[in-house]
Short mmCIF file of C-alpha atoms (C1' of nucleotides) in Angstrom, two decimals:
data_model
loop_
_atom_site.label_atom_id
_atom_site.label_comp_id
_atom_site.label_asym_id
_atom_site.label_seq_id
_atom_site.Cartn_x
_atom_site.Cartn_y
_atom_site.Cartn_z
CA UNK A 1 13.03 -27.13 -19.01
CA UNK A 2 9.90 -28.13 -16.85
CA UNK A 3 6.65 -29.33 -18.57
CA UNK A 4 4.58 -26.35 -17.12
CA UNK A 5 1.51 -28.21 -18.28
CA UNK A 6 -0.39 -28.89 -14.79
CA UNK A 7 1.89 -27.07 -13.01
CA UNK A 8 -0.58 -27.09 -10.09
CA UNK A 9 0.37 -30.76 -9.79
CA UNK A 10 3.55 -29.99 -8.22
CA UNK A 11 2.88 -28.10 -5.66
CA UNK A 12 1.98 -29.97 -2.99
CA UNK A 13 -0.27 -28.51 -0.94
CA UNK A 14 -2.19 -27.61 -4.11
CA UNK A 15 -2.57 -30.69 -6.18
CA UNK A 16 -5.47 -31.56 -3.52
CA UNK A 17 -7.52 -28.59 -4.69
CA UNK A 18 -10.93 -29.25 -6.59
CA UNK A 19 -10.88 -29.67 -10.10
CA UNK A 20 -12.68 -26.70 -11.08
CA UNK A 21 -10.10 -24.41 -8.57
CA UNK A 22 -7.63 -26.12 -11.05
CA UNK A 23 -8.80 -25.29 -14.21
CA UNK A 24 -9.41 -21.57 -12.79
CA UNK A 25 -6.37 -21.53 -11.54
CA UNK A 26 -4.28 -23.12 -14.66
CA UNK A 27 -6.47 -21.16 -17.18
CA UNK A 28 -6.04 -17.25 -15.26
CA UNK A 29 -2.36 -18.14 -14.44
CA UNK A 30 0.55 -16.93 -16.92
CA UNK A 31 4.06 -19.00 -17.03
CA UNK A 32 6.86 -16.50 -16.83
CA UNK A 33 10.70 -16.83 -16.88
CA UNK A 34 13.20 -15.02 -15.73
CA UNK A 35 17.08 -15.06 -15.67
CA UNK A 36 19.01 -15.37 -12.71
CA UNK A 37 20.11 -12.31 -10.67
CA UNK A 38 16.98 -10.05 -11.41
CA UNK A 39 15.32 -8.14 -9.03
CA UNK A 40 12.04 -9.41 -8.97
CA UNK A 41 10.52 -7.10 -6.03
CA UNK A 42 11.72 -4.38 -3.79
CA UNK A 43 10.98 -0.89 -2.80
CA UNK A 44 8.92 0.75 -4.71
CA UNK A 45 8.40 -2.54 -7.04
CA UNK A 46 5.62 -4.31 -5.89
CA UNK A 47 4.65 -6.75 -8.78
CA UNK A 48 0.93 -7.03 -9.85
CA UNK A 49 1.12 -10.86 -9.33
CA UNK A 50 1.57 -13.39 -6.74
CA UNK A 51 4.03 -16.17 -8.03
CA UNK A 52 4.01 -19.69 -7.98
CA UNK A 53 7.68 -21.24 -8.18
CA UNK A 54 8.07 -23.68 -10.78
CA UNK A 55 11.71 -24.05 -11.13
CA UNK A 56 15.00 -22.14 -9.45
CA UNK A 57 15.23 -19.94 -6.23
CA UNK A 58 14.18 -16.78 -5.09
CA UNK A 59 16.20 -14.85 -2.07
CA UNK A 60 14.95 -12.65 -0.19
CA UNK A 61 16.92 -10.30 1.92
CA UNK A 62 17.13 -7.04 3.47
CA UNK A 63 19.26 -4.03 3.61
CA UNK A 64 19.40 -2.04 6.66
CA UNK A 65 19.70 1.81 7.14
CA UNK A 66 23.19 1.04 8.61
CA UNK A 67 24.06 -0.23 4.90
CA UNK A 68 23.74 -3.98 6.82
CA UNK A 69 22.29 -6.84 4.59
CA UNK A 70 21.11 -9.83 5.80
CA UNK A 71 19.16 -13.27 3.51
CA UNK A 72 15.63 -13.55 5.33
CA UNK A 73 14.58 -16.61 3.54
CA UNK A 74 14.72 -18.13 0.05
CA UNK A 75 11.76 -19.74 -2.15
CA UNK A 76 11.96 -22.70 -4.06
CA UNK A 77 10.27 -24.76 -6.54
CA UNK A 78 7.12 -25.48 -4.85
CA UNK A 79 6.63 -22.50 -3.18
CA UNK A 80 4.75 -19.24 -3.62
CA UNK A 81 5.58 -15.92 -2.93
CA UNK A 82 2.30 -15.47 -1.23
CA UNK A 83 3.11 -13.70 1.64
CA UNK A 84 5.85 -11.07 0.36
CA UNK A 85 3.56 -10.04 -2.19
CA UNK A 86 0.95 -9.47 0.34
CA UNK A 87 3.45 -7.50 2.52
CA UNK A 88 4.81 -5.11 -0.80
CA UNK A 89 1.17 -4.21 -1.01
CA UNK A 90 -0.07 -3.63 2.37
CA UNK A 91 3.35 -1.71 2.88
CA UNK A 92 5.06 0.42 -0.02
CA UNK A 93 7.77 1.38 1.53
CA UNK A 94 9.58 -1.00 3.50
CA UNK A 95 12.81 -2.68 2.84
CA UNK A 96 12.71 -6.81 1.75
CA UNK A 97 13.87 -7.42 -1.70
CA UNK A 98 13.66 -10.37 -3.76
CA UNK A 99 16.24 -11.81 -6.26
CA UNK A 100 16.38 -14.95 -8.22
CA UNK A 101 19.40 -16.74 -7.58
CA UNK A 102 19.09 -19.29 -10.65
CA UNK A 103 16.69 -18.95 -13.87
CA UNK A 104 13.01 -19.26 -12.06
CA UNK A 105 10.42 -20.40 -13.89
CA UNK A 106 6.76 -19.52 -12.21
CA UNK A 107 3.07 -19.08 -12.68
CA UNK A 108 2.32 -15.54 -12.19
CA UNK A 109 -1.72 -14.94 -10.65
CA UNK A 110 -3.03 -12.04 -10.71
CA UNK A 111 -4.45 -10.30 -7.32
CA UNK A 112 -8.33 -10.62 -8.47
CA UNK A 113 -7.86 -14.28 -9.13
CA UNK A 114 -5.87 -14.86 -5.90
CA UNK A 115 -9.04 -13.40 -4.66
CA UNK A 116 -11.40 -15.20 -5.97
CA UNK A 117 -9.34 -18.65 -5.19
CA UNK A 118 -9.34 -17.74 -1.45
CA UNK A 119 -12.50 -17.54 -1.78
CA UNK A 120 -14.17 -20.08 -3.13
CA UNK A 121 -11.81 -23.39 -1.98
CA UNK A 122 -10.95 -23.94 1.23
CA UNK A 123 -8.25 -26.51 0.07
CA UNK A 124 -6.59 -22.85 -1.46
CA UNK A 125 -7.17 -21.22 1.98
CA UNK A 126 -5.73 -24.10 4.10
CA UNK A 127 -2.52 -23.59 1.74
CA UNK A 128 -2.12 -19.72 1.81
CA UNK A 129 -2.52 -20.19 5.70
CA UNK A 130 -0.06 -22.83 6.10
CA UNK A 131 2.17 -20.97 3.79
CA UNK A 132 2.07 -17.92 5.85
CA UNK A 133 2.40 -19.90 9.54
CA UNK A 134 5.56 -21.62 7.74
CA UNK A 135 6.86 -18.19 7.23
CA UNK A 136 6.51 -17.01 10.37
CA UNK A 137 7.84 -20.22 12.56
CA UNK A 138 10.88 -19.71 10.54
CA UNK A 139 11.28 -15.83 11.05
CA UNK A 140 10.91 -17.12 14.78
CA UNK A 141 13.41 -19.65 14.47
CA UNK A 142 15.77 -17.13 12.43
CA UNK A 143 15.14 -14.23 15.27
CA UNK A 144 16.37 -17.21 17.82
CA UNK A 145 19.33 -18.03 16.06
CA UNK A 146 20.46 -14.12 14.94
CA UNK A 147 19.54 -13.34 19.08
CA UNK A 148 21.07 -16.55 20.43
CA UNK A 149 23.46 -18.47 18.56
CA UNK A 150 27.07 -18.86 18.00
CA UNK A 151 28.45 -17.78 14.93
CA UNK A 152 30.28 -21.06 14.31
CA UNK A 153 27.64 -22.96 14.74
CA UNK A 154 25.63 -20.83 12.62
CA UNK A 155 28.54 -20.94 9.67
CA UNK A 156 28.93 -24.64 9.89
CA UNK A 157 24.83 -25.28 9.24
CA UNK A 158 24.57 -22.61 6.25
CA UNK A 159 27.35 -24.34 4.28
CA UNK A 160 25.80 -27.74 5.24
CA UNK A 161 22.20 -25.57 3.76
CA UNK A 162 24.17 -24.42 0.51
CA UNK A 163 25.86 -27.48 -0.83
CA UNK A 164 23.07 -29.16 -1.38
CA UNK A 165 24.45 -32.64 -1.15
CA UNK A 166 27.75 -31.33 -3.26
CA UNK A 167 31.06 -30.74 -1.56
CA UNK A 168 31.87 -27.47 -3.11
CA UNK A 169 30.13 -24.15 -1.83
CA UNK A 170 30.43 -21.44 -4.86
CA UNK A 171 30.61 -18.43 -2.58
CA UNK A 172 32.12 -15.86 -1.21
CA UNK A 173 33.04 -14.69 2.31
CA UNK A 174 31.43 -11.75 1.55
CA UNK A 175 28.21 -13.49 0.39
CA UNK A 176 28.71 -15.88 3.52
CA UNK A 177 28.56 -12.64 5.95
CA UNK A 178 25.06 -11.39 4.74
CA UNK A 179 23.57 -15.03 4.82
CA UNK A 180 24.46 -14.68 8.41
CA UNK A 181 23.94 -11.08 8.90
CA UNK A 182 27.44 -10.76 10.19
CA UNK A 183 30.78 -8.87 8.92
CA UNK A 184 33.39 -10.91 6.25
CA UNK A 185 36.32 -10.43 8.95
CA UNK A 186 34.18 -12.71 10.89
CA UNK A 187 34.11 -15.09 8.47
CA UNK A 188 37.17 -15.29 7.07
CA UNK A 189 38.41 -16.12 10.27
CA UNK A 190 35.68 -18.77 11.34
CA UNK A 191 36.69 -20.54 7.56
CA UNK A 192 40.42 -20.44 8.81
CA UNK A 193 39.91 -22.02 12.07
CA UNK A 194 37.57 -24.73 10.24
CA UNK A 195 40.15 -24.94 7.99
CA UNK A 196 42.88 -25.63 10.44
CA UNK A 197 41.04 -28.17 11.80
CA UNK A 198 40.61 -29.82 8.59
CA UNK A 199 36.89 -30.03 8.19
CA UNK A 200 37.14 -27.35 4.83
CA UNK A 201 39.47 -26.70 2.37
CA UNK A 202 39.20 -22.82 0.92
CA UNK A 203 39.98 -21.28 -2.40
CA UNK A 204 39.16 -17.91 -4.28
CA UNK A 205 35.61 -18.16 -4.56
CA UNK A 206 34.64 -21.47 -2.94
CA UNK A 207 35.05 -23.70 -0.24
CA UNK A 208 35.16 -27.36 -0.06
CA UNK A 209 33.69 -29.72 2.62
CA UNK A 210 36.09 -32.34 3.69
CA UNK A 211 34.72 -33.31 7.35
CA UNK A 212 30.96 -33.13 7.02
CA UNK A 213 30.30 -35.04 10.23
CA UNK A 214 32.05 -32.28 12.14
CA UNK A 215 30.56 -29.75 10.47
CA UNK A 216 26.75 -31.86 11.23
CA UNK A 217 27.62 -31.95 14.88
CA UNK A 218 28.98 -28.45 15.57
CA UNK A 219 25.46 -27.30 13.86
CA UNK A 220 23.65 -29.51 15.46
CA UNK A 221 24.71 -28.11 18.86
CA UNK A 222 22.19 -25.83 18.23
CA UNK A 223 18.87 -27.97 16.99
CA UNK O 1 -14.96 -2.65 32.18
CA UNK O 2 -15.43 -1.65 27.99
CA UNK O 3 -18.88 -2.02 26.70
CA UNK O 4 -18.74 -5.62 24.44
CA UNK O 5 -21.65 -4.88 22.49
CA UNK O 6 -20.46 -4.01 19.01
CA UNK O 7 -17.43 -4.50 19.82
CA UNK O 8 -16.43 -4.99 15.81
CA UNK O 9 -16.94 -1.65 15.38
CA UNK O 10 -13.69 -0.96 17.73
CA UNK O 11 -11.57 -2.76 15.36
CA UNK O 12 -10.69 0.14 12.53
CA UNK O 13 -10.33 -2.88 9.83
CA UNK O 14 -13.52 -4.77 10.88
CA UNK O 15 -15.44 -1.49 11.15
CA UNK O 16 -16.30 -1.69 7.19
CA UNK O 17 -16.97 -4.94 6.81
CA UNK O 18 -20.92 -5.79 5.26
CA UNK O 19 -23.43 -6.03 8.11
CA UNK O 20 -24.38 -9.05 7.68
CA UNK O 21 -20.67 -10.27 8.09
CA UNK O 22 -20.36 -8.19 11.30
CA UNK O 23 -23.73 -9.76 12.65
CA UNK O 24 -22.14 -13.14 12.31
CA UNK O 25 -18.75 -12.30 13.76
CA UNK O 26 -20.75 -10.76 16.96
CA UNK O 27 -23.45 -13.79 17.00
CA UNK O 28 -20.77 -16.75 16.80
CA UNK O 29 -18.55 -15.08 19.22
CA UNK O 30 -17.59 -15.24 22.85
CA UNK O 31 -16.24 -12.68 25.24
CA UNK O 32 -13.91 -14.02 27.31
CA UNK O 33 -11.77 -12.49 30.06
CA UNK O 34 -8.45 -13.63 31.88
CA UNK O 35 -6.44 -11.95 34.50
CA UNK O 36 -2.83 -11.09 34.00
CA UNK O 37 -0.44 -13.30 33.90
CA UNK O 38 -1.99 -16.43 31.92
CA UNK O 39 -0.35 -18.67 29.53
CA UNK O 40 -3.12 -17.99 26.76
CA UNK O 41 -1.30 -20.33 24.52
CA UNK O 42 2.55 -21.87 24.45
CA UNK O 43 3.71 -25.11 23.00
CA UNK O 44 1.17 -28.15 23.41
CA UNK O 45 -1.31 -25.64 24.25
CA UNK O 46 -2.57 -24.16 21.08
CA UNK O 47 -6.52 -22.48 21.14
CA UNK O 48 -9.37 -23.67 19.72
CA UNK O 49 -10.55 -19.57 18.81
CA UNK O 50 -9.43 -17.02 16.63
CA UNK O 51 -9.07 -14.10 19.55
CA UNK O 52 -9.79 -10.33 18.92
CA UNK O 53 -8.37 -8.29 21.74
CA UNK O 54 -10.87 -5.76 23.17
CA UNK O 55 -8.47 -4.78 26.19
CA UNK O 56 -4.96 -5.21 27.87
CA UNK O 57 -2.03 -6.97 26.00
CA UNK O 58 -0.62 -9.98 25.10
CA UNK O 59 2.86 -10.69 25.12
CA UNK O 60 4.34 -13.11 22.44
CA UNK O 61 7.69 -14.71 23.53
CA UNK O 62 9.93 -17.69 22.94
CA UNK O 63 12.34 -19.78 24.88
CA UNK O 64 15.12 -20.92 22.57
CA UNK O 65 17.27 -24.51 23.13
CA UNK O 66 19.42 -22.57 25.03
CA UNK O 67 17.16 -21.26 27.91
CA UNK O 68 17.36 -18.04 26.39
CA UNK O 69 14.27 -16.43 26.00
CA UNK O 70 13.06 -12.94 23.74
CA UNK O 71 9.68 -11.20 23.32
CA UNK O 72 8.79 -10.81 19.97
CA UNK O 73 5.77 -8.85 20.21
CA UNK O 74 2.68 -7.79 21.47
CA UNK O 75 -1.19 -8.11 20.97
CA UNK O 76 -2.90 -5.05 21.32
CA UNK O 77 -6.57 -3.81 21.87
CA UNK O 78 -7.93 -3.82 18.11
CA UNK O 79 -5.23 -6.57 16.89
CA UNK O 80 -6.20 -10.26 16.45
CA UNK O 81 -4.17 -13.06 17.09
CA UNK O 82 -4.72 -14.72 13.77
CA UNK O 83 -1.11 -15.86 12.76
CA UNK O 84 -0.36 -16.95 16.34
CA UNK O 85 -3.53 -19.05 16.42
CA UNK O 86 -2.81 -20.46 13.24
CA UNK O 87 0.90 -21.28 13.60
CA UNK O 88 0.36 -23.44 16.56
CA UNK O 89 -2.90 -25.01 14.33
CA UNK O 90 -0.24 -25.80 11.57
CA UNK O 91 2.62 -26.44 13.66
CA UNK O 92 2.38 -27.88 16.87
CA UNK O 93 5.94 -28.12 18.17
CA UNK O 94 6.99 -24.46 18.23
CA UNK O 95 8.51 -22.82 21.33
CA UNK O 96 6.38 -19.71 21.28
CA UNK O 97 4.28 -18.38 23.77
CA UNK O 98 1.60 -16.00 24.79
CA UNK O 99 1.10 -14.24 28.03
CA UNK O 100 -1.79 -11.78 29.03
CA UNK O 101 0.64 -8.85 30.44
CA UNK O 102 -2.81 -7.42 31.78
CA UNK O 103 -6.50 -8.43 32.56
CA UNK O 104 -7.61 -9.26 29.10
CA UNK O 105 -10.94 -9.12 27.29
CA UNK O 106 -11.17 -10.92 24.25
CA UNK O 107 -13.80 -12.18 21.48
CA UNK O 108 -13.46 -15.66 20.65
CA UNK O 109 -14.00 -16.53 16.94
CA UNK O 110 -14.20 -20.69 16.76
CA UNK O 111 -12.01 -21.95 13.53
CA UNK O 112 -15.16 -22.85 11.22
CA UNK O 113 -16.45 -19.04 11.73
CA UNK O 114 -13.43 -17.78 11.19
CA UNK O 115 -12.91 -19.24 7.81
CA UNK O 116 -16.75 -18.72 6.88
CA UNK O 117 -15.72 -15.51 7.22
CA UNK O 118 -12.65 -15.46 5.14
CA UNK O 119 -14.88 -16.80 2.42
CA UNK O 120 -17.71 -14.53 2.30
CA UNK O 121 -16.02 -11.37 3.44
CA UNK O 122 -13.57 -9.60 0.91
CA UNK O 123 -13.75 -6.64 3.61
CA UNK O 124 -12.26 -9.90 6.31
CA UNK O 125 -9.76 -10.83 3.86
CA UNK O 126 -7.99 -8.03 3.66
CA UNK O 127 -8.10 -7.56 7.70
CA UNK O 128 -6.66 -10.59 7.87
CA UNK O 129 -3.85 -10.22 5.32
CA UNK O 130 -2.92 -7.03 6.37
CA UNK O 131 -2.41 -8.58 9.71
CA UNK O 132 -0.12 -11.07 8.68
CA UNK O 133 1.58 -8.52 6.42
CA UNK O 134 2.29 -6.15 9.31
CA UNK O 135 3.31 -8.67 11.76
CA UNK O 136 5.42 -10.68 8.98
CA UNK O 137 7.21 -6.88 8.31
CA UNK O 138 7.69 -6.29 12.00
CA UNK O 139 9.24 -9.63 12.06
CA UNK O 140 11.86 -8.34 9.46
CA UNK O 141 12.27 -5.18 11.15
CA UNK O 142 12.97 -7.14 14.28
CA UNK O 143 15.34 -9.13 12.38
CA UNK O 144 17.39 -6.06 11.86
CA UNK O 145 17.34 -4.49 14.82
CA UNK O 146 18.70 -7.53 16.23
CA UNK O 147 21.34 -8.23 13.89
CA UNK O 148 22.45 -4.98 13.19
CA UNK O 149 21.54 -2.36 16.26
CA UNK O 150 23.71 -1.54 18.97
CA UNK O 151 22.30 -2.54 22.32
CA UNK O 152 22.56 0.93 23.92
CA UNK O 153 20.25 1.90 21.07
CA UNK O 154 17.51 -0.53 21.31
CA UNK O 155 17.59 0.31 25.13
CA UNK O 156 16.26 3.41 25.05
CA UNK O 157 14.26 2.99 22.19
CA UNK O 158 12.53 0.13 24.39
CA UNK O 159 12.31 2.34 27.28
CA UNK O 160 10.51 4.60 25.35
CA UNK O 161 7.97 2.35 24.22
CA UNK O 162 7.36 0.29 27.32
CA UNK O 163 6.95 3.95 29.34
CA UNK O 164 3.78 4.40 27.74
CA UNK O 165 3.59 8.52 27.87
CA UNK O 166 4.53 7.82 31.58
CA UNK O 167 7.37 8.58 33.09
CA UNK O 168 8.17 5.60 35.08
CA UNK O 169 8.85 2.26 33.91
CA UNK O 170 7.86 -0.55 36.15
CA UNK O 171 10.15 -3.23 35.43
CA UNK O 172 13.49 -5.31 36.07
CA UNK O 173 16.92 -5.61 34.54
CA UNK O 174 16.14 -9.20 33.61
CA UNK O 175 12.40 -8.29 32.62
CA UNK O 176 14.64 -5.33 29.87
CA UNK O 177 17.28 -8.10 29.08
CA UNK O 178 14.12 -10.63 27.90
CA UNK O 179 12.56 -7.94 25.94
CA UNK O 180 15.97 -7.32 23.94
CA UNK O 181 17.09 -11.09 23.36
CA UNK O 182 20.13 -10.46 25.64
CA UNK O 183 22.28 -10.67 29.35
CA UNK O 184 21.00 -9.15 32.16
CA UNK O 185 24.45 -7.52 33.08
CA UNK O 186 24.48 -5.86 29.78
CA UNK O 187 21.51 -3.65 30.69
CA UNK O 188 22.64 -3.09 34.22
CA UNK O 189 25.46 -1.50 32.72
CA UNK O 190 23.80 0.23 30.24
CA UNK O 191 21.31 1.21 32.47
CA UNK O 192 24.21 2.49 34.80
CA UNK O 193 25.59 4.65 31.32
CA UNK O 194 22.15 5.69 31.01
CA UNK O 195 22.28 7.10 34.85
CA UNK O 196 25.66 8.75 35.04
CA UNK O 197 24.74 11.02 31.83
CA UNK O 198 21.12 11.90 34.20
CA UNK O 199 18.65 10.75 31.73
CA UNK O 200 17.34 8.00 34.02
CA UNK O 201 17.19 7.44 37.60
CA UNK O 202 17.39 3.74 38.91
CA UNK O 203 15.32 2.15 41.76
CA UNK O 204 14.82 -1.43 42.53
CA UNK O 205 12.24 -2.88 39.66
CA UNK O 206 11.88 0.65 38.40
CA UNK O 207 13.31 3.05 35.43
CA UNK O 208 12.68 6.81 35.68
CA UNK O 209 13.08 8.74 32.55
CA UNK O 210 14.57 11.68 33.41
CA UNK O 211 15.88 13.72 29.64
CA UNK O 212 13.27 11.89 27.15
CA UNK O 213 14.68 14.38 24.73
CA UNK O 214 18.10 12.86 24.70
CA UNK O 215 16.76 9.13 24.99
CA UNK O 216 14.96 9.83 21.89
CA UNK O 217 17.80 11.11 19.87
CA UNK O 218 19.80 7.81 20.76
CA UNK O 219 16.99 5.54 20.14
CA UNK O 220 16.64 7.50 16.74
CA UNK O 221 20.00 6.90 15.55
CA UNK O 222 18.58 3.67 14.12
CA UNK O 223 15.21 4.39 12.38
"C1'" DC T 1 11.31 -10.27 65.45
"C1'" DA T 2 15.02 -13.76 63.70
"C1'" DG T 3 16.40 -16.60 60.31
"C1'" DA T 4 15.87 -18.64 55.76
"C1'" DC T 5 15.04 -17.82 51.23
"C1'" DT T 6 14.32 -15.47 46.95
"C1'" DT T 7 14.74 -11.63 43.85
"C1'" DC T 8 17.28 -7.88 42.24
"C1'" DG T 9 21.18 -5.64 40.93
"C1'" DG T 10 26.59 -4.86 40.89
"C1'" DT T 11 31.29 -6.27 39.54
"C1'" DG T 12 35.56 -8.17 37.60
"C1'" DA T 13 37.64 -11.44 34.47
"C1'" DT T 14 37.45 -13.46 30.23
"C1'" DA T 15 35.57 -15.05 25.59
"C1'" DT T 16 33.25 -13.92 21.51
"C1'" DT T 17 31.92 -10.95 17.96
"C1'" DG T 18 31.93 -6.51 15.45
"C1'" DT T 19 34.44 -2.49 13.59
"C1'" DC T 20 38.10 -0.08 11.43
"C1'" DA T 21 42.06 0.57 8.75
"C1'" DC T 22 44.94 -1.30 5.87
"C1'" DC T 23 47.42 -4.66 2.73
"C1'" DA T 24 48.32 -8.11 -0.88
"C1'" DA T 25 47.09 -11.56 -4.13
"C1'" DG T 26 44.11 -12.90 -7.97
"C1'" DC T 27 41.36 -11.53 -11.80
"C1'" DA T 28 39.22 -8.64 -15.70
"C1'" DC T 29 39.99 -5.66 -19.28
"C1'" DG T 30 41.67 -1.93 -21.94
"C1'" DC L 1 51.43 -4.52 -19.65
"C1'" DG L 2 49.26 -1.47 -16.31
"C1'" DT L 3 44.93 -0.29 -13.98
"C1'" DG L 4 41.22 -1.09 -11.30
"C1'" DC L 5 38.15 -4.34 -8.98
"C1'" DT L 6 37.22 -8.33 -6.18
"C1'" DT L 7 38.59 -11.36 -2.79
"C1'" DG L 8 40.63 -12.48 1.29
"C1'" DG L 9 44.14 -11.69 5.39
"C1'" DT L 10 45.57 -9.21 9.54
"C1'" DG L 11 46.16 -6.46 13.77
"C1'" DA L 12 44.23 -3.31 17.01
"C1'" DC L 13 40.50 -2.13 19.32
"C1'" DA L 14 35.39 -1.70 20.79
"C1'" DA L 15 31.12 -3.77 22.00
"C1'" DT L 16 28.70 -7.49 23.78
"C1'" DA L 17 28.19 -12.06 26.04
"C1'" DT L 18 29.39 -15.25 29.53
"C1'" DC L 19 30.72 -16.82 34.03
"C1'" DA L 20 31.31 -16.67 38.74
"C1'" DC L 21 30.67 -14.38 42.25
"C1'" DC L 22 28.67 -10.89 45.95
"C1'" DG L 23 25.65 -8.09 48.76
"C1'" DA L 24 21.40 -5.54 49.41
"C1'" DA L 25 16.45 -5.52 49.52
"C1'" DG L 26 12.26 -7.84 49.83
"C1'" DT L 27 9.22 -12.16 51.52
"C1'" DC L 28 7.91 -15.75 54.16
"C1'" DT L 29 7.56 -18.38 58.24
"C1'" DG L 30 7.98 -19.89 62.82
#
DNA sequence: CAGACTTCGGTGATATTGTCACCAAGCACG
DNA sequence: CGTGCTTGGTGACAATATCACCGAAGTCTG
């Protein structure tokens, strides 16, 4: 896997930080992995650390009282789970979970040592802040599109988001409806008429991008 | 108008913080005051202060691509507008806005202060987090109600919150369709639903609440 | 005051999306 | 092989959004 000596190298917004923040930071932090599909935090389990991403995703999404789900946001390599750790403590009982999609690898810190970073190096602050504004634009943006936009357009830019440069999008319909918040009828029928058109090609369990320029420009109707 | 001296004390996180702390919050500080109606800040117009709120409300809103436009919350006496402040400081070209609803008085905290403080104050950090932990929550809970509550729902629930213990609810179809993220015509004729089962009464830019008892049950069907 | 203009709200037709109830094909596993 | 679970398809219907209007109530101005 990743050589998790110097981790703090990768992140970019921390690799700026004075050397002694560093060391404190590399010598107080603990490397933890975890397999994919774990519940890392949810109601009523608010972890004792904040975590620094090293490797693989984290998803975080939400179920409603109506029995809705929906995928707030995800956190990759890079990233730290700053902010959602800050909400589980501040509020026990609310409803965000988070689940590794992949194996993650990550530095766990403890809450004294986050602290103490925040502290005593500004470069540390100006990272936590920008962390949290990043956050927040995107809930904005993500409030805009929910509120605003047109399903299709919506559907065409989250497969363009999943494949991740491949073709193939392992998912289901079912998964596809709570990345958009929406139901699997809807879907189903939005892959068919793509389909038809000839810009996908579906099977059990996946779906295939054939047209990706159409795809680009019906989600780009939107941005 | 309120009494500014002290004003820290008003602020039930700030009240604990260590004297000296509150002595430089209140020394570096600025009261300033703007009528209703002002663009405090808004894309290409981000503040140079950290404001505290003493009085009156801010409303936080965004124009999407689409013209469409949705509040997504307010800035109350004893909140801060941290997050806001430092979203536009991190990213410039965001379509969010703020508008004083009311005649506004406000403490000014300049940048440097405000992360002096942040450094020295544990009692500051954790006002600070747990302001960006409640508003990032709210944003989820937003997120929800959005995606996943039926309009006639969120109505009255908004009703009920923009009355104010009052009665009477000074505002327009289109001011109640901005407020939910959706058509004017939708809450015309929910309004008009509202009317025929007599638990409002309609007048031109008003809402009366008539059976609060009944509005309430509705609005609870979600939370 | 008359006329022009703007804001506010009402209405019908239609498109889009969500909900519900059900069905059938593919797959896992004893 | 049968049984149950997951995945996806379908039609009917409900809720919401969009569009194109319209008229009534206020505002402003000459």
């Amino acid at each position: 896997m990743t050589d998790t000596q110097e981790w703090v190298e990768r992140f970019p917004g921390l690799s700026r930080l004075e050397p002694h923040i560093k060391q404190l930071l590399l010598s107080r932090s603990a490397i933890i992995e975890v397999p994919g599909g774990i519940t890392l935090f949810g109601p009523g389990n608010s972890p004792e650390n904040m975590l620094f991403l090293l490797d693989g995703t984290v998803r975080v999404q939400q179920v409603s009282d109506t029995g809705h789900e929906i995928v707030l946001y995800r956190i990759h390599a890079g990233e730290s789970c700053v902010l959602t750790t800050a909400c589980l403590l501040a509020y026990e009982n609310y409803a965000a979970e988070g689940i590794s999609e992949t194996a993650v690898q990550a530095a766990a810190v403890p809450r004294e040592v986050f602290d103490d970073l925040v502290a005593q190096s500004k470069s540390f602050r100006d990272f936590v802040f920008a962390a949290f504004s990043k956050r927040i634009t995107d809930l904005f943006l993500m409030i805009d599109e929910v509120a605003f936009q047109r399903i299709d357009v919506r559907l065409a830019d989250k497969l363009l988001k999943l494949c991740d440069g491949q073709d193939v999008v392992a998912t289901t319909h079912q998964k596809l409806s709570v990345e958009l918040g929406t139901a699997r009828e809807v879907i189903s029928r939005q892959l068919q008429e793509f389909q038809r058109r000839g810009w996908i090609e579906q099977a059990r369990g996946s779906v295939t991008i054939l047209d990706r320029a159409h795809l680009e420009r019906l989600a780009d109707h939107s941005a």
